């Protein structure tokens, strides 16, 4: 679908022209569409449990430990490669979903368990746990609202080279480290100040210093032992193991609408294989997650069954999602106002179009 | 501002134990809770972080979790417990009278 307004140069900063535009048009802090779900059903879906996340976290740490052991034990031989491939994905990709779900506080029922895993996963994914908590809150308030959402991965017109390079993990890692280093030096950007309350800023700087100290110690150990192994274990997996995080994460919103207040227009649900779903902690049910973020990851498949009469058809596979998203993103390079508008089933309520600026 | 008065909300059984309901009155909005033991409580209806009705959230023991950003409050005291909420909620006395919940507002 093409836009109904004049194309304009988008300003994705949080303090620019599109920020003012979003506020003026009612897109900031707007009321979003929600499918009607009976209270008793929703209450049941929202229930928290420790069991699934304890099980998954135990498996996660066990696989991390075993694969690290194998990578070190077979270091210098081809036998080490599969171990590092597994370790890389467990560290550099699974950390993202653990960061995400524990940041919402929905993975475990017990609060401190969410907090502990959130801190560990934040370090692994190279995100400041303070700044990103607030950034992600804004992402949920103003999902893919230009000038408001700090987590828009696919900007328009897209930088296709950069999107491709994302899979190598290098650019994102370099920018993440640069950001943490800047924060450790005591500087927050105007964008960060826009969504982080003043009372939280000293915490953000302190935790950035802790993260940088660990990276410095890792680097020092690598130099002292003249070995790559410390870097393969800490930090490095965020580069060589991030591909799965990017493969699943980039299809959450790419090619879909900006500046709408209906998650069915700007988010994508994709059926995935069980392994990817485990690594991704069911965030493939992304429309469902955005519409009802208090539903824990283990209940998202059930939530999908409750909502699907009101949602566009899910993409049947990761491959299918890319077949849909790639042409759209390439077209957005020529026509930045283009986006995919999926048909709704006959049982669905119409798209909410009262507050849009597509 | 006039003195607070006990205001009728609903039948006791309209709110399950360990659940919450929205109550709009005189241009204001409130969240009415029943604790796991059935005791009623009342707070402001909107999250102090952003404009979200807490009645869509989850009651767990003594806490209410905002449905939008998962911030948490103790609904007995109004205390903000978990980011992104930082500002406490106002609370209001609540009671059961003749099988109905009333709040003092």
Short mmCIF file of C-alpha atoms in Angstrom, two decimals:
data_model
loop_
_atom_site.label_atom_id
_atom_site.label_comp_id
_atom_site.label_asym_id
_atom_site.label_seq_id
_atom_site.Cartn_x
_atom_site.Cartn_y
_atom_site.Cartn_z
CA UNK A 1 0.00 0.00 0.00
CA UNK A 2 1.27 3.48 -0.72
CA UNK A 3 0.86 6.42 1.56
CA UNK A 4 -1.94 8.88 1.50
CA UNK A 5 0.26 11.74 2.67
CA UNK A 6 3.16 13.41 0.94
CA UNK A 7 6.40 11.46 1.29
CA UNK A 8 8.81 13.17 3.63
CA UNK A 9 12.28 12.52 4.92
CA UNK A 10 11.83 10.57 8.11
CA UNK A 11 13.60 11.73 11.23
CA UNK A 12 14.02 8.69 13.48
CA UNK A 13 15.70 10.67 16.27
CA UNK A 14 13.63 11.12 19.42
CA UNK A 15 14.03 14.88 19.51
CA UNK A 16 13.40 15.86 15.89
CA UNK A 17 10.66 16.87 13.50
CA UNK A 18 8.89 13.51 13.52
CA UNK A 19 8.78 13.54 17.31
CA UNK A 20 6.84 16.79 17.21
CA UNK A 21 4.72 15.40 14.40
CA UNK A 22 3.88 12.23 16.35
CA UNK A 23 2.82 14.28 19.35
CA UNK A 24 0.79 16.68 17.23
CA UNK A 25 -1.08 13.92 15.41
CA UNK A 26 -1.90 11.95 18.55
CA UNK A 27 0.38 9.05 17.71
CA UNK A 28 2.48 9.44 20.86
CA UNK A 29 1.03 7.67 23.88
CA UNK A 30 -2.01 6.70 21.81
CA UNK A 31 -4.77 4.23 22.54
CA UNK A 32 -3.99 1.02 20.63
CA UNK A 33 -6.30 -1.59 19.22
CA UNK A 34 -6.83 -4.71 21.33
CA UNK A 35 -8.81 -7.77 20.44
CA UNK A 36 -11.63 -8.35 22.91
CA UNK A 37 -10.67 -11.20 25.21
CA UNK A 38 -12.89 -12.20 28.15
CA UNK A 39 -11.35 -11.19 31.45
CA UNK A 40 -11.28 -14.73 32.82
CA UNK A 41 -9.46 -16.00 29.72
CA UNK A 42 -6.93 -13.17 29.86
CA UNK A 43 -6.41 -13.62 33.58
CA UNK A 44 -5.63 -17.27 32.99
CA UNK A 45 -3.21 -16.45 30.16
CA UNK A 46 -1.38 -13.86 32.28
CA UNK A 47 -0.67 -16.26 35.13
CA UNK A 48 3.04 -16.47 36.01
CA UNK A 49 4.90 -19.69 36.64
CA UNK A 50 8.49 -20.37 37.61
CA UNK A 51 8.61 -23.89 36.22
CA UNK A 52 8.98 -23.31 32.45
CA UNK A 53 11.63 -20.61 32.80
CA UNK A 54 13.61 -22.55 35.44
CA UNK A 55 13.62 -25.54 33.10
CA UNK A 56 14.63 -23.46 30.08
CA UNK A 57 17.27 -21.53 32.00
CA UNK A 58 18.78 -24.74 33.37
CA UNK A 59 18.94 -26.15 29.84
CA UNK A 60 20.38 -22.88 28.57
CA UNK A 61 23.20 -22.77 31.12
CA UNK A 62 23.88 -26.49 30.70
CA UNK A 63 24.22 -26.13 26.91
CA UNK A 64 26.38 -23.04 27.38
CA UNK A 65 28.64 -24.95 29.79
CA UNK A 66 28.93 -28.10 27.72
CA UNK A 67 29.53 -26.27 24.46
CA UNK A 68 32.16 -24.03 26.09
CA UNK A 69 33.85 -27.13 27.49
CA UNK A 70 33.87 -28.77 24.04
CA UNK A 71 35.14 -25.64 22.35
CA UNK A 72 38.05 -25.39 24.76
CA UNK A 73 38.76 -29.13 24.87
CA UNK A 74 38.97 -29.40 21.08
CA UNK A 75 40.54 -25.96 20.57
CA UNK A 76 42.80 -25.91 17.53
CA UNK A 77 40.94 -28.74 15.78
CA UNK A 78 37.90 -28.81 13.51
CA UNK A 79 36.17 -30.69 16.29
CA UNK A 80 35.82 -27.43 18.19
CA UNK A 81 33.74 -25.76 15.46
CA UNK A 82 30.32 -27.29 16.23
CA UNK A 83 30.80 -26.56 19.90
CA UNK A 84 31.52 -22.89 19.22
CA UNK A 85 28.61 -22.67 16.80
CA UNK A 86 26.28 -23.91 19.52
CA UNK A 87 27.89 -21.76 22.21
CA UNK A 88 27.68 -18.73 19.95
CA UNK A 89 23.94 -19.06 19.35
CA UNK A 90 23.24 -19.85 23.00
CA UNK A 91 25.21 -16.79 24.08
CA UNK A 92 24.77 -14.33 21.23
CA UNK A 93 21.14 -15.07 20.28
CA UNK A 94 19.33 -16.78 23.15
CA UNK A 95 20.45 -13.90 25.39
CA UNK A 96 18.18 -11.54 23.46
CA UNK A 97 14.95 -13.36 24.24
CA UNK A 98 15.98 -13.91 27.88
CA UNK A 99 16.82 -10.22 28.16
CA UNK A 100 13.47 -9.38 26.62
CA UNK A 101 11.20 -11.66 28.60
CA UNK A 102 12.93 -11.08 31.95
CA UNK A 103 12.89 -7.34 31.24
CA UNK A 104 9.12 -7.56 31.00
CA UNK A 105 9.19 -9.51 34.26
CA UNK A 106 7.04 -12.25 32.81
CA UNK A 107 9.46 -15.18 32.41
CA UNK A 108 9.45 -16.21 36.06
CA UNK A 109 6.81 -15.67 38.70
CA UNK A 110 9.55 -14.93 41.26
CA UNK A 111 10.81 -11.40 40.82
CA UNK A 112 14.46 -11.90 41.74
CA UNK A 113 14.80 -14.70 39.18
CA UNK A 114 13.67 -12.31 36.45
CA UNK A 115 16.12 -9.72 37.72
CA UNK A 116 19.13 -12.07 37.88
CA UNK A 117 18.60 -13.51 34.40
CA UNK A 118 17.86 -10.01 33.07
CA UNK A 119 21.22 -8.72 34.32
CA UNK A 120 23.15 -11.68 32.91
CA UNK A 121 21.35 -11.60 29.56
CA UNK A 122 21.77 -7.81 29.28
CA UNK A 123 25.51 -8.22 29.63
CA UNK A 124 25.58 -11.01 27.05
CA UNK A 125 23.54 -9.05 24.51
CA UNK A 126 25.65 -5.93 25.19
CA UNK A 127 22.75 -3.78 26.30
CA UNK A 128 22.75 -1.50 29.27
CA UNK A 129 20.06 -3.07 31.49
CA UNK A 130 18.90 0.33 32.72
CA UNK A 131 18.72 2.26 29.46
CA UNK A 132 17.24 -0.65 27.55
CA UNK A 133 14.54 -1.25 30.12
CA UNK A 134 13.28 2.26 29.45
CA UNK A 135 13.92 2.04 25.74
CA UNK A 136 11.82 -1.09 25.53
CA UNK A 137 9.01 0.49 27.57
CA UNK A 138 8.92 3.24 24.95
CA UNK A 139 8.94 0.62 22.17
CA UNK A 140 5.76 -0.77 23.67
CA UNK A 141 4.16 2.63 24.19
CA UNK A 142 4.89 3.88 20.69
CA UNK A 143 5.61 0.79 18.62
CA UNK A 144 7.18 1.81 15.27
CA UNK A 145 6.09 5.42 15.69
CA UNK A 146 8.74 7.47 13.90
CA UNK A 147 10.39 9.94 16.25
CA UNK A 148 9.18 8.09 19.34
CA UNK A 149 10.26 4.45 19.16
CA UNK A 150 14.00 4.03 19.85
CA UNK A 151 13.99 0.39 18.67
CA UNK A 152 13.04 0.68 15.00
CA UNK A 153 15.38 -1.73 13.19
CA UNK A 154 14.15 -1.20 9.63
CA UNK A 155 14.17 2.50 8.93
CA UNK A 156 13.00 3.96 5.64
CA UNK A 157 14.47 4.24 3.18
CA UNK A 158 16.34 1.17 4.32
CA UNK A 159 20.11 0.86 4.32
CA UNK A 160 20.13 -2.53 2.65
CA UNK A 161 23.89 -3.02 3.03
CA UNK A 162 23.62 -2.37 6.73
CA UNK A 163 20.71 -4.78 7.12
CA UNK A 164 22.70 -7.49 5.34
CA UNK A 165 25.77 -6.79 7.44
CA UNK A 166 23.67 -7.06 10.57
CA UNK A 167 23.81 -10.83 10.23
CA UNK A 168 27.58 -10.76 10.66
CA UNK A 169 26.97 -9.05 13.98
CA UNK A 170 29.94 -6.72 13.66
CA UNK A 171 28.20 -3.39 13.14
CA UNK A 172 25.65 -3.93 15.90
CA UNK A 173 28.34 -5.14 18.31
CA UNK A 174 30.59 -2.19 17.53
CA UNK A 175 27.74 0.27 18.06
CA UNK A 176 26.63 -1.46 21.25
CA UNK A 177 30.14 -1.39 22.72
CA UNK A 178 30.56 2.22 21.67
CA UNK A 179 27.27 3.06 23.38
CA UNK A 180 28.20 1.29 26.62
CA UNK A 181 31.64 2.96 26.56
CA UNK A 182 30.01 6.37 26.11
CA UNK A 183 27.64 5.70 29.00
CA UNK A 184 30.54 4.47 31.14
CA UNK A 185 32.16 7.82 30.45
CA UNK A 186 29.09 9.48 31.95
CA UNK A 187 27.36 10.65 28.76
CA UNK A 188 23.79 9.88 27.77
CA UNK A 189 22.41 11.01 24.43
CA UNK A 190 19.47 13.40 24.16
CA UNK A 191 17.41 10.46 22.89
CA UNK A 192 18.28 8.39 25.97
CA UNK A 193 17.45 11.32 28.22
CA UNK A 194 14.08 11.52 26.47
CA UNK A 195 12.98 8.13 27.77
CA UNK A 196 15.10 7.54 30.91
CA UNK A 197 13.94 9.37 34.06
CA UNK A 198 16.60 11.50 35.66
CA UNK A 199 16.57 9.35 38.80
CA UNK A 200 17.62 6.29 36.79
CA UNK A 201 20.52 7.87 34.90
CA UNK A 202 23.24 7.35 37.56
CA UNK A 203 22.34 3.63 37.61
CA UNK A 204 22.76 3.48 33.83
CA UNK A 205 26.24 4.97 34.08
CA UNK A 206 27.26 2.68 36.95
CA UNK A 207 26.18 -0.51 35.19
CA UNK A 208 27.92 0.58 31.97
CA UNK A 209 31.15 0.90 33.97
CA UNK A 210 30.69 -2.59 35.38
CA UNK A 211 30.16 -4.03 31.89
CA UNK A 212 33.19 -2.21 30.50
CA UNK A 213 35.32 -3.47 33.41
CA UNK A 214 34.37 -7.06 32.58
CA UNK A 215 35.23 -6.54 28.91
CA UNK A 216 38.53 -4.94 29.85
CA UNK A 217 39.35 -7.86 32.14
CA UNK A 218 38.46 -10.33 29.37
CA UNK A 219 40.69 -8.51 26.91
CA UNK A 220 43.50 -8.37 29.44
CA UNK A 221 43.19 -12.11 30.06
CA UNK A 222 43.29 -12.80 26.31
CA UNK A 223 46.45 -10.72 25.97
CA UNK A 224 48.07 -12.18 29.06
CA UNK A 225 47.48 -15.75 27.91
CA UNK A 226 47.89 -14.81 24.23
CA UNK A 227 44.74 -16.78 23.52
CA UNK A 228 41.50 -16.12 21.66
CA UNK A 229 39.57 -18.33 24.07
CA UNK A 230 38.54 -15.58 26.55
CA UNK A 231 37.14 -13.56 23.65
CA UNK A 232 35.40 -16.62 22.21
CA UNK A 233 33.72 -17.06 25.59
CA UNK A 234 32.85 -13.45 26.46
CA UNK A 235 31.81 -10.76 24.02
CA UNK A 236 32.84 -12.61 20.86
CA UNK A 237 29.66 -14.73 20.67
CA UNK A 238 27.69 -11.50 20.32
CA UNK A 239 29.33 -11.29 16.89
CA UNK A 240 29.67 -14.87 15.68
CA UNK A 241 26.49 -16.17 17.34
CA UNK A 242 24.08 -13.27 16.79
CA UNK A 243 22.77 -14.47 13.44
CA UNK A 244 19.80 -16.31 14.90
CA UNK A 245 18.75 -13.29 16.96
CA UNK A 246 18.85 -11.14 13.83
CA UNK A 247 17.19 -13.75 11.65
CA UNK A 248 14.20 -13.89 13.97
CA UNK A 249 14.26 -10.31 15.20
CA UNK A 250 14.36 -8.48 11.88
CA UNK A 251 11.09 -10.00 10.72
CA UNK A 252 9.20 -8.69 13.76
CA UNK A 253 8.32 -5.43 12.05
CA UNK A 254 10.28 -5.02 8.76
CA UNK A 255 8.22 -4.12 5.70
CA UNK A 256 5.12 -3.36 7.76
CA UNK A 257 3.45 -0.06 8.63
CA UNK A 258 4.87 2.84 10.58
CA UNK A 259 2.82 5.38 12.52
CA UNK A 260 -0.27 3.29 13.20
CA UNK A 261 -2.00 2.30 16.43
CA UNK A 262 -2.92 -1.27 15.56
CA UNK A 263 -0.23 -3.90 16.13
CA UNK A 264 -1.79 -6.05 13.43
CA UNK A 265 -0.49 -3.48 10.94
CA UNK A 266 3.07 -3.13 12.20
CA UNK A 267 3.99 -6.50 13.68
CA UNK A 268 4.34 -9.97 12.25
CA UNK A 269 3.53 -13.39 13.66
CA UNK A 270 5.55 -16.21 12.13
CA UNK A 271 5.28 -19.93 12.76
CA UNK A 272 8.74 -21.33 13.50
CA UNK A 273 10.44 -24.63 14.12
CA UNK A 274 10.61 -25.75 17.77
CA UNK A 275 14.34 -25.07 18.13
CA UNK A 276 14.04 -21.48 16.94
CA UNK A 277 11.00 -21.00 19.12
CA UNK A 278 12.96 -22.22 22.14
CA UNK A 279 15.91 -19.94 21.37
CA UNK A 280 13.49 -17.07 20.71
CA UNK A 281 11.19 -17.89 23.62
CA UNK A 282 8.08 -17.74 21.45
CA UNK A 283 8.55 -14.12 20.37
CA UNK A 284 7.55 -15.30 16.90
CA UNK A 285 4.03 -14.60 18.21
CA UNK A 286 4.88 -10.97 17.95
CA UNK A 287 1.51 -9.38 17.26
CA UNK A 288 0.18 -11.23 20.27
CA UNK A 289 3.11 -10.10 22.44
CA UNK A 290 2.65 -6.45 21.52
CA UNK A 291 -1.08 -6.53 21.99
CA UNK A 292 -0.84 -8.23 25.40
CA UNK A 293 2.72 -7.88 26.75
CA UNK A 294 1.78 -9.22 30.17
CA UNK A 295 1.24 -12.72 28.79
CA UNK A 296 4.38 -14.80 29.49
CA UNK A 297 6.27 -16.48 26.69
CA UNK A 298 5.08 -19.96 27.58
CA UNK A 299 1.43 -18.89 27.16
CA UNK A 300 1.86 -17.13 23.81
CA UNK A 301 0.88 -20.18 21.72
CA UNK A 302 -2.39 -20.33 23.68
CA UNK A 303 -2.88 -16.60 23.27
CA UNK A 304 -2.36 -17.01 19.54
CA UNK A 305 -5.21 -19.53 19.42
CA UNK A 306 -7.46 -17.08 21.26
CA UNK A 307 -6.62 -14.14 18.98
CA UNK A 308 -6.05 -15.61 15.55
CA UNK A 309 -9.63 -15.06 14.35
CA UNK A 310 -8.85 -11.35 14.62
CA UNK A 311 -5.32 -11.33 13.18
CA UNK A 312 -3.86 -11.49 9.68
CA UNK A 313 -2.75 -15.01 8.82
CA UNK A 314 0.60 -15.85 10.36
CA UNK A 315 3.52 -16.45 8.01
CA UNK A 316 3.91 -20.22 7.90
CA UNK A 317 7.72 -20.17 8.19
CA UNK A 318 10.77 -17.94 8.64
CA UNK A 319 11.46 -18.44 4.95
CA UNK A 320 7.98 -17.25 4.03
CA UNK A 321 8.35 -14.19 6.26
CA UNK A 322 11.54 -13.25 4.43
CA UNK A 323 9.91 -13.84 1.06
CA UNK A 324 7.34 -11.29 2.16
CA UNK A 325 9.64 -8.81 3.89
CA UNK A 326 12.62 -8.65 1.51
CA UNK A 327 10.71 -7.38 -1.56
CA UNK A 328 8.92 -4.87 0.64
CA UNK A 329 12.15 -3.55 2.14
CA UNK A 330 13.75 -3.33 -1.31
CA UNK A 331 10.71 -1.45 -2.59
CA UNK A 332 10.92 0.92 0.40
CA UNK A 333 14.38 1.87 -0.85
CA UNK A 334 12.62 3.43 -3.86
CA UNK A 335 9.25 4.20 -2.25
CA UNK A 336 9.78 4.87 1.46
CA UNK A 337 6.03 5.18 2.04
CA UNK A 338 5.30 1.66 0.83
CA UNK A 339 4.32 -0.96 3.41
CA UNK A 340 2.64 -4.34 3.47
CA UNK A 341 -0.97 -4.30 4.53
CA UNK A 342 -2.11 -7.85 5.13
CA UNK A 343 -5.71 -8.91 4.58
CA UNK A 344 -7.72 -9.70 7.69
CA UNK A 345 -9.93 -12.76 8.01
CA UNK A 346 -13.69 -12.27 7.73
CA UNK A 347 -13.97 -12.86 11.48
CA UNK A 348 -11.69 -9.93 12.34
CA UNK A 349 -12.51 -6.40 13.38
CA UNK A 350 -11.36 -3.83 10.80
CA UNK A 351 -7.97 -2.24 11.21
CA UNK A 352 -7.95 0.72 13.59
CA UNK A 353 -7.29 3.64 11.28
CA UNK A 354 -8.49 6.61 13.32
CA UNK A 355 -4.98 7.57 14.39
CA UNK A 356 -2.56 6.97 11.56
CA UNK A 357 0.06 8.85 9.68
CA UNK A 358 1.39 6.26 7.29
CA UNK B 1 -13.03 20.00 47.50
CA UNK B 2 -15.90 18.27 49.31
CA UNK B 3 -15.33 15.76 52.11
CA UNK B 4 -14.88 12.16 50.94
CA UNK B 5 -17.96 9.97 51.13
CA UNK B 6 -18.43 6.23 50.97
CA UNK B 7 -19.36 5.50 47.38
CA UNK B 8 -21.04 2.35 46.14
CA UNK B 9 -18.99 0.40 43.58
CA UNK B 10 -20.43 -3.05 42.86
CA UNK B 11 -21.57 -6.36 44.29
CA UNK B 12 -18.76 -8.17 46.07
CA UNK B 13 -18.96 -11.12 43.72
CA UNK B 14 -18.48 -8.97 40.63
CA UNK B 15 -14.75 -9.04 41.36
CA UNK B 16 -13.06 -12.39 41.81
CA UNK B 17 -10.61 -12.86 44.63
CA UNK B 18 -7.11 -11.82 43.49
CA UNK B 19 -8.51 -9.69 40.67
CA UNK B 20 -9.22 -6.09 39.73
CA UNK B 21 -12.00 -4.08 38.12
CA UNK B 22 -12.24 -0.58 36.66
CA UNK B 23 -14.62 1.87 38.33
CA UNK B 24 -15.38 5.25 36.80
CA UNK B 25 -17.09 7.85 38.95
CA UNK B 26 -17.63 11.57 38.68
CA UNK B 27 -15.03 12.02 35.95
CA UNK B 28 -12.41 9.96 37.77
CA UNK B 29 -11.26 6.41 37.24
CA UNK B 30 -10.29 3.92 39.94
CA UNK B 31 -9.01 0.36 40.17
CA UNK B 32 -10.91 -1.79 42.67
CA UNK B 33 -9.16 -4.93 43.91
CA UNK B 34 -9.93 -7.98 45.91
CA UNK B 35 -6.95 -9.53 47.66
CA UNK B 36 -6.54 -13.33 47.74
CA UNK B 37 -8.41 -13.34 51.07
CA UNK B 38 -11.25 -11.34 49.53
CA UNK B 39 -10.50 -7.98 51.20
CA UNK B 40 -11.29 -5.01 48.94
CA UNK B 41 -8.80 -2.26 48.11
CA UNK B 42 -8.87 0.78 45.83
CA UNK B 43 -6.29 2.87 44.03
CA UNK B 44 -6.18 5.40 41.23
CA UNK B 45 -7.20 3.65 38.05
CA UNK B 46 -4.40 4.82 35.80
CA UNK B 47 -0.77 3.73 35.99
CA UNK B 48 1.47 6.55 37.23
CA UNK B 49 3.91 5.81 34.38
CA UNK B 50 1.64 6.32 31.40
CA UNK B 51 -2.05 6.60 30.65
CA UNK B 52 -2.99 2.93 31.03
CA UNK B 53 -5.90 1.46 33.00
CA UNK B 54 -4.57 -0.88 35.66
CA UNK B 55 -7.81 -2.88 35.55
CA UNK B 56 -6.44 -4.71 32.50
CA UNK B 57 -3.48 -5.93 34.54
CA UNK B 58 -2.65 -8.91 36.67
CA UNK B 59 -3.15 -9.14 40.42
CA UNK B 60 -0.57 -11.34 42.13
CA UNK B 61 -0.73 -11.51 45.91
CA UNK B 62 -0.42 -7.86 47.03
CA UNK B 63 0.68 -6.45 43.66
CA UNK B 64 -0.97 -5.16 40.53
CA UNK B 65 1.03 -5.34 37.29
CA UNK B 66 0.32 -2.73 34.62
CA UNK B 67 -0.83 -4.40 31.39
CA UNK B 68 1.28 -2.17 29.14
CA UNK B 69 4.79 -2.05 30.57
CA UNK B 70 4.62 -4.57 33.41
CA UNK B 71 5.38 -2.00 36.10
CA UNK B 72 4.15 -3.13 39.51
CA UNK B 73 2.52 -1.50 42.52
CA UNK B 74 1.51 -2.75 45.93
CA UNK B 75 -2.21 -2.03 45.74
CA UNK B 76 -2.56 -2.03 49.54
CA UNK B 77 -0.10 0.85 49.97
CA UNK B 78 0.16 2.25 46.44
CA UNK B 79 3.95 1.81 46.53
CA UNK B 80 5.70 1.62 43.15
CA UNK B 81 7.67 -1.63 43.16
CA UNK B 82 9.13 -2.22 39.72
CA UNK B 83 10.32 -0.07 36.81
CA UNK B 84 9.14 1.57 34.70
CA UNK B 85 6.87 2.87 37.44
CA UNK B 86 8.55 5.26 39.87
CA UNK B 87 5.63 7.24 41.29
CA UNK B 88 3.32 5.71 43.91
CA UNK B 89 -0.41 5.35 43.36
CA UNK B 90 -2.97 7.11 45.51
CA UNK B 91 -5.00 4.64 47.56
CA UNK B 92 -8.52 4.95 48.95
CA UNK B 93 -10.21 3.17 51.85
CA UNK B 94 -12.50 0.35 50.74
CA UNK B 95 -15.02 -1.73 52.66
CA UNK B 96 -17.77 -4.29 52.26
CA UNK B 97 -21.26 -3.18 53.26
CA UNK B 98 -24.30 -5.39 52.80
CA UNK B 99 -22.49 -7.53 50.24
CA UNK B 100 -21.33 -4.56 48.19
CA UNK B 101 -17.96 -2.87 47.85
CA UNK B 102 -17.74 0.80 48.78
CA UNK B 103 -14.79 3.16 48.56
CA UNK B 104 -14.16 6.44 50.36
CA UNK B 105 -13.62 9.13 47.74
#
